[in-house]
């Protein structure tokens, strides 16, 4: 797993932007504003994967430090791209082309932020405010029926999402995030 993980990262990670391409097809594509195409949910899945993998790595695992360094490097860039409303958009570098909030990306980033704080990888001073804003945004996207809205439809590229858009990965993301928020509050 470790070998394959780093082969994938070496291929898809963009050190200039500090985020990850969805796959090699996107390395030469550009958004309407001329920026590279970095998919919000794809990077959310990546940060979620870092957190989930590190849950199972022993503290003395030979490349644990490398996982933590990349996690911090990527999440620090993701925080820079958070909207004023607490959400991230489907396209990380061209939010104007996809202006709707997107809760599957936001949910996975929320999970990663709170997980990083809870595990001492992210410092509270720098990351508690964006984590709190993200959680509050996610809660606002839950409808009276309990359904989470603004989940981008199945796909592999940035797209807008509406209030009634939902899919299981959005629900899974808010559940993971909620568990980490709960863990944080229980430790206070």
Tab-separated table of C-alpha atoms in Angstrom:
chain	number	residue	atom	x	y	z
A	1	UNK	CA	0.000	0.000	0.000
A	2	UNK	CA	2.750	2.425	0.930
A	3	UNK	CA	4.608	1.951	-2.361
A	4	UNK	CA	1.477	2.387	-4.487
A	5	UNK	CA	0.361	5.407	-2.460
A	6	UNK	CA	3.609	7.248	-3.114
A	7	UNK	CA	3.743	6.266	-6.787
A	8	UNK	CA	0.309	7.838	-7.141
A	9	UNK	CA	1.306	10.954	-5.207
A	10	UNK	CA	4.497	11.399	-7.221
A	11	UNK	CA	2.421	11.284	-10.382
A	12	UNK	CA	-0.570	13.444	-9.399
A	13	UNK	CA	0.702	15.923	-6.807
A	14	UNK	CA	1.385	19.414	-8.164
A	15	UNK	CA	4.099	20.979	-5.967
A	16	UNK	CA	3.411	24.455	-7.342
A	17	UNK	CA	-0.265	24.443	-6.360
A	18	UNK	CA	0.148	21.988	-3.420
A	19	UNK	CA	-2.927	19.982	-4.443
A	20	UNK	CA	-3.539	16.812	-6.459
A	21	UNK	CA	-4.833	16.243	-9.986
A	22	UNK	CA	-7.844	13.943	-10.316
A	23	UNK	CA	-5.846	11.792	-12.749
A	24	UNK	CA	-3.273	12.270	-15.515
A	25	UNK	CA	-5.949	13.395	-18.022
A	26	UNK	CA	-6.229	16.672	-16.127
A	27	UNK	CA	-2.575	17.642	-16.095
A	28	UNK	CA	-2.851	19.659	-19.308
A	29	UNK	CA	-6.461	20.861	-18.983
A	30	UNK	CA	-7.344	24.395	-17.973
A	31	UNK	CA	-10.407	26.025	-16.464
A	32	UNK	CA	-12.229	28.938	-18.109
A	33	UNK	CA	-10.048	31.367	-16.126
A	34	UNK	CA	-6.857	29.682	-17.410
A	35	UNK	CA	-6.020	27.929	-14.124
A	36	UNK	CA	-5.265	24.224	-13.813
A	37	UNK	CA	-8.207	21.907	-13.145
A	38	UNK	CA	-8.193	20.666	-9.556
A	39	UNK	CA	-11.394	18.957	-8.524
A	40	UNK	CA	-12.668	19.788	-5.052
A	41	UNK	CA	-14.077	16.382	-4.155
A	42	UNK	CA	-11.073	14.561	-5.613
A	43	UNK	CA	-8.743	16.452	-3.295
A	44	UNK	CA	-11.205	15.846	-0.463
A	45	UNK	CA	-10.989	12.125	-1.042
A	46	UNK	CA	-7.206	12.434	-1.045
A	47	UNK	CA	-7.058	14.257	2.292
A	48	UNK	CA	-9.581	11.829	3.725
A	49	UNK	CA	-7.349	8.984	2.554
A	50	UNK	CA	-4.339	10.506	4.290
A	51	UNK	CA	-6.283	10.697	7.553
A	52	UNK	CA	-7.688	7.173	7.242
A	53	UNK	CA	-4.287	5.675	6.358
A	54	UNK	CA	-2.541	7.460	9.212
A	55	UNK	CA	-5.134	6.053	11.615
A	56	UNK	CA	-3.581	2.646	10.961
A	57	UNK	CA	0.100	3.551	10.685
A	58	UNK	CA	2.170	3.010	13.812
A	59	UNK	CA	3.780	6.177	15.156
A	60	UNK	CA	7.214	4.752	14.305
A	61	UNK	CA	6.306	3.649	10.755
A	62	UNK	CA	9.233	4.473	8.437
A	63	UNK	CA	7.337	6.934	6.227
A	64	UNK	CA	4.787	8.287	8.702
A	65	UNK	CA	6.548	11.666	8.720
A	66	UNK	CA	6.176	11.857	4.948
A	67	UNK	CA	2.405	11.253	5.225
A	68	UNK	CA	2.113	13.977	7.841
A	69	UNK	CA	4.206	16.441	5.809
A	70	UNK	CA	2.095	15.989	2.665
A	71	UNK	CA	-1.126	16.132	4.671
A	72	UNK	CA	-0.107	19.485	6.190
A	73	UNK	CA	1.205	20.808	2.874
A	74	UNK	CA	-2.053	20.028	1.064
A	75	UNK	CA	-4.435	21.093	3.826
A	76	UNK	CA	-2.606	24.399	4.255
A	77	UNK	CA	-3.312	25.118	0.576
A	78	UNK	CA	-6.900	23.914	0.846
A	79	UNK	CA	-7.534	26.348	3.706
A	80	UNK	CA	-6.323	29.199	1.469
A	81	UNK	CA	-9.027	28.208	-1.047
A	82	UNK	CA	-11.948	28.111	1.414
A	83	UNK	CA	-14.782	30.470	0.533
A	84	UNK	CA	-15.860	33.249	2.889
A	85	UNK	CA	-19.053	31.235	3.491
A	86	UNK	CA	-17.053	28.254	4.812
A	87	UNK	CA	-17.555	26.081	1.717
A	88	UNK	CA	-15.223	25.010	-1.038
A	89	UNK	CA	-16.304	24.970	-4.657
A	90	UNK	CA	-16.160	22.106	-7.100
A	91	UNK	CA	-13.218	23.671	-8.914
A	92	UNK	CA	-10.563	24.726	-6.451
A	93	UNK	CA	-8.891	27.330	-8.671
A	94	UNK	CA	-11.914	28.559	-10.642
A	95	UNK	CA	-14.754	28.996	-8.162
A	96	UNK	CA	-16.441	31.603	-10.371
A	97	UNK	CA	-17.166	28.998	-13.065
A	98	UNK	CA	-18.760	26.690	-10.465
A	99	UNK	CA	-20.179	29.111	-7.894
A	100	UNK	CA	-22.471	26.732	-6.021
A	101	UNK	CA	-21.321	25.457	-2.665
A	102	UNK	CA	-20.233	21.809	-2.777
A	103	UNK	CA	-20.654	19.699	0.345
A	104	UNK	CA	-18.837	16.494	-0.565
A	105	UNK	CA	-15.557	18.413	-0.974
A	106	UNK	CA	-16.363	20.600	2.029
A	107	UNK	CA	-17.301	17.555	4.098
A	108	UNK	CA	-14.054	15.725	3.422
A	109	UNK	CA	-12.008	18.884	4.114
A	110	UNK	CA	-13.977	19.402	7.323
A	111	UNK	CA	-13.199	15.832	8.352
A	112	UNK	CA	-9.490	16.234	7.514
A	113	UNK	CA	-9.205	19.533	9.383
A	114	UNK	CA	-10.825	18.233	12.566
A	115	UNK	CA	-8.937	14.933	12.319
A	116	UNK	CA	-5.651	16.816	11.978
A	117	UNK	CA	-6.435	19.021	14.987
A	118	UNK	CA	-7.552	16.046	17.084
A	119	UNK	CA	-4.399	14.104	16.256
A	120	UNK	CA	-1.984	16.959	16.936
A	121	UNK	CA	-0.877	17.276	13.315
A	122	UNK	CA	-2.566	20.652	12.758
A	123	UNK	CA	-2.211	23.455	15.292
A	124	UNK	CA	-5.422	24.918	16.683
A	125	UNK	CA	-4.228	28.493	16.291
A	126	UNK	CA	-4.010	28.161	12.499
A	127	UNK	CA	-6.739	25.627	11.745
A	128	UNK	CA	-9.541	25.858	14.326
A	129	UNK	CA	-11.238	28.827	12.653
A	130	UNK	CA	-11.387	27.303	9.132
A	131	UNK	CA	-12.445	23.964	10.654
A	132	UNK	CA	-15.239	25.638	12.627
A	133	UNK	CA	-16.372	27.652	9.586
A	134	UNK	CA	-16.431	24.479	7.500
A	135	UNK	CA	-18.475	22.566	10.081
A	136	UNK	CA	-20.963	25.421	10.416
A	137	UNK	CA	-21.292	25.526	6.618
A	138	UNK	CA	-21.967	21.784	6.486
A	139	UNK	CA	-24.660	22.052	9.154
A	140	UNK	CA	-26.368	24.828	7.160
A	141	UNK	CA	-26.542	22.535	4.118
A	142	UNK	CA	-28.630	19.953	6.005
A	143	UNK	CA	-32.278	20.408	5.101
A	144	UNK	CA	-35.233	20.144	7.489
A	145	UNK	CA	-35.788	16.592	6.229
A	146	UNK	CA	-32.256	15.674	7.330
A	147	UNK	CA	-30.987	15.427	3.750
A	148	UNK	CA	-27.610	16.971	2.985
A	149	UNK	CA	-27.820	19.200	-0.078
A	150	UNK	CA	-25.283	20.583	-2.542
A	151	UNK	CA	-23.504	17.268	-3.132
A	152	UNK	CA	-22.037	17.240	-6.635
A	153	UNK	CA	-23.429	14.458	-8.819
A	154	UNK	CA	-21.363	11.423	-9.732
A	155	UNK	CA	-18.602	12.443	-12.087
A	156	UNK	CA	-14.925	13.134	-12.336
A	157	UNK	CA	-14.834	16.837	-13.106
A	158	UNK	CA	-15.992	20.013	-11.380
A	159	UNK	CA	-19.744	20.653	-11.684
A	160	UNK	CA	-22.290	22.849	-9.941
A	161	UNK	CA	-24.590	21.285	-7.354
A	162	UNK	CA	-28.036	22.317	-6.205
A	163	UNK	CA	-29.828	22.337	-2.870
A	164	UNK	CA	-31.504	19.011	-3.699
A	165	UNK	CA	-28.336	17.290	-4.972
A	166	UNK	CA	-27.306	14.400	-2.737
A	167	UNK	CA	-25.324	11.180	-2.873
A	168	UNK	CA	-23.879	8.751	-0.363
A	169	UNK	CA	-20.343	10.152	-0.401
A	170	UNK	CA	-21.639	13.522	0.782
A	171	UNK	CA	-23.445	11.838	3.639
A	172	UNK	CA	-20.342	9.800	4.486
A	173	UNK	CA	-18.208	12.958	4.516
A	174	UNK	CA	-20.466	14.802	6.959
A	175	UNK	CA	-20.616	11.724	9.186
A	176	UNK	CA	-16.809	11.458	9.318
A	177	UNK	CA	-16.570	15.190	9.995
A	178	UNK	CA	-19.236	14.998	12.706
A	179	UNK	CA	-17.374	12.210	14.476
A	180	UNK	CA	-14.208	14.321	14.567
A	181	UNK	CA	-16.076	17.422	15.795
A	182	UNK	CA	-17.633	15.242	18.516
A	183	UNK	CA	-14.209	13.837	19.463
A	184	UNK	CA	-12.859	17.372	19.739
A	185	UNK	CA	-15.721	18.511	21.972
A	186	UNK	CA	-15.400	15.452	24.195
A	187	UNK	CA	-11.708	16.218	24.771
A	188	UNK	CA	-12.273	19.905	25.667
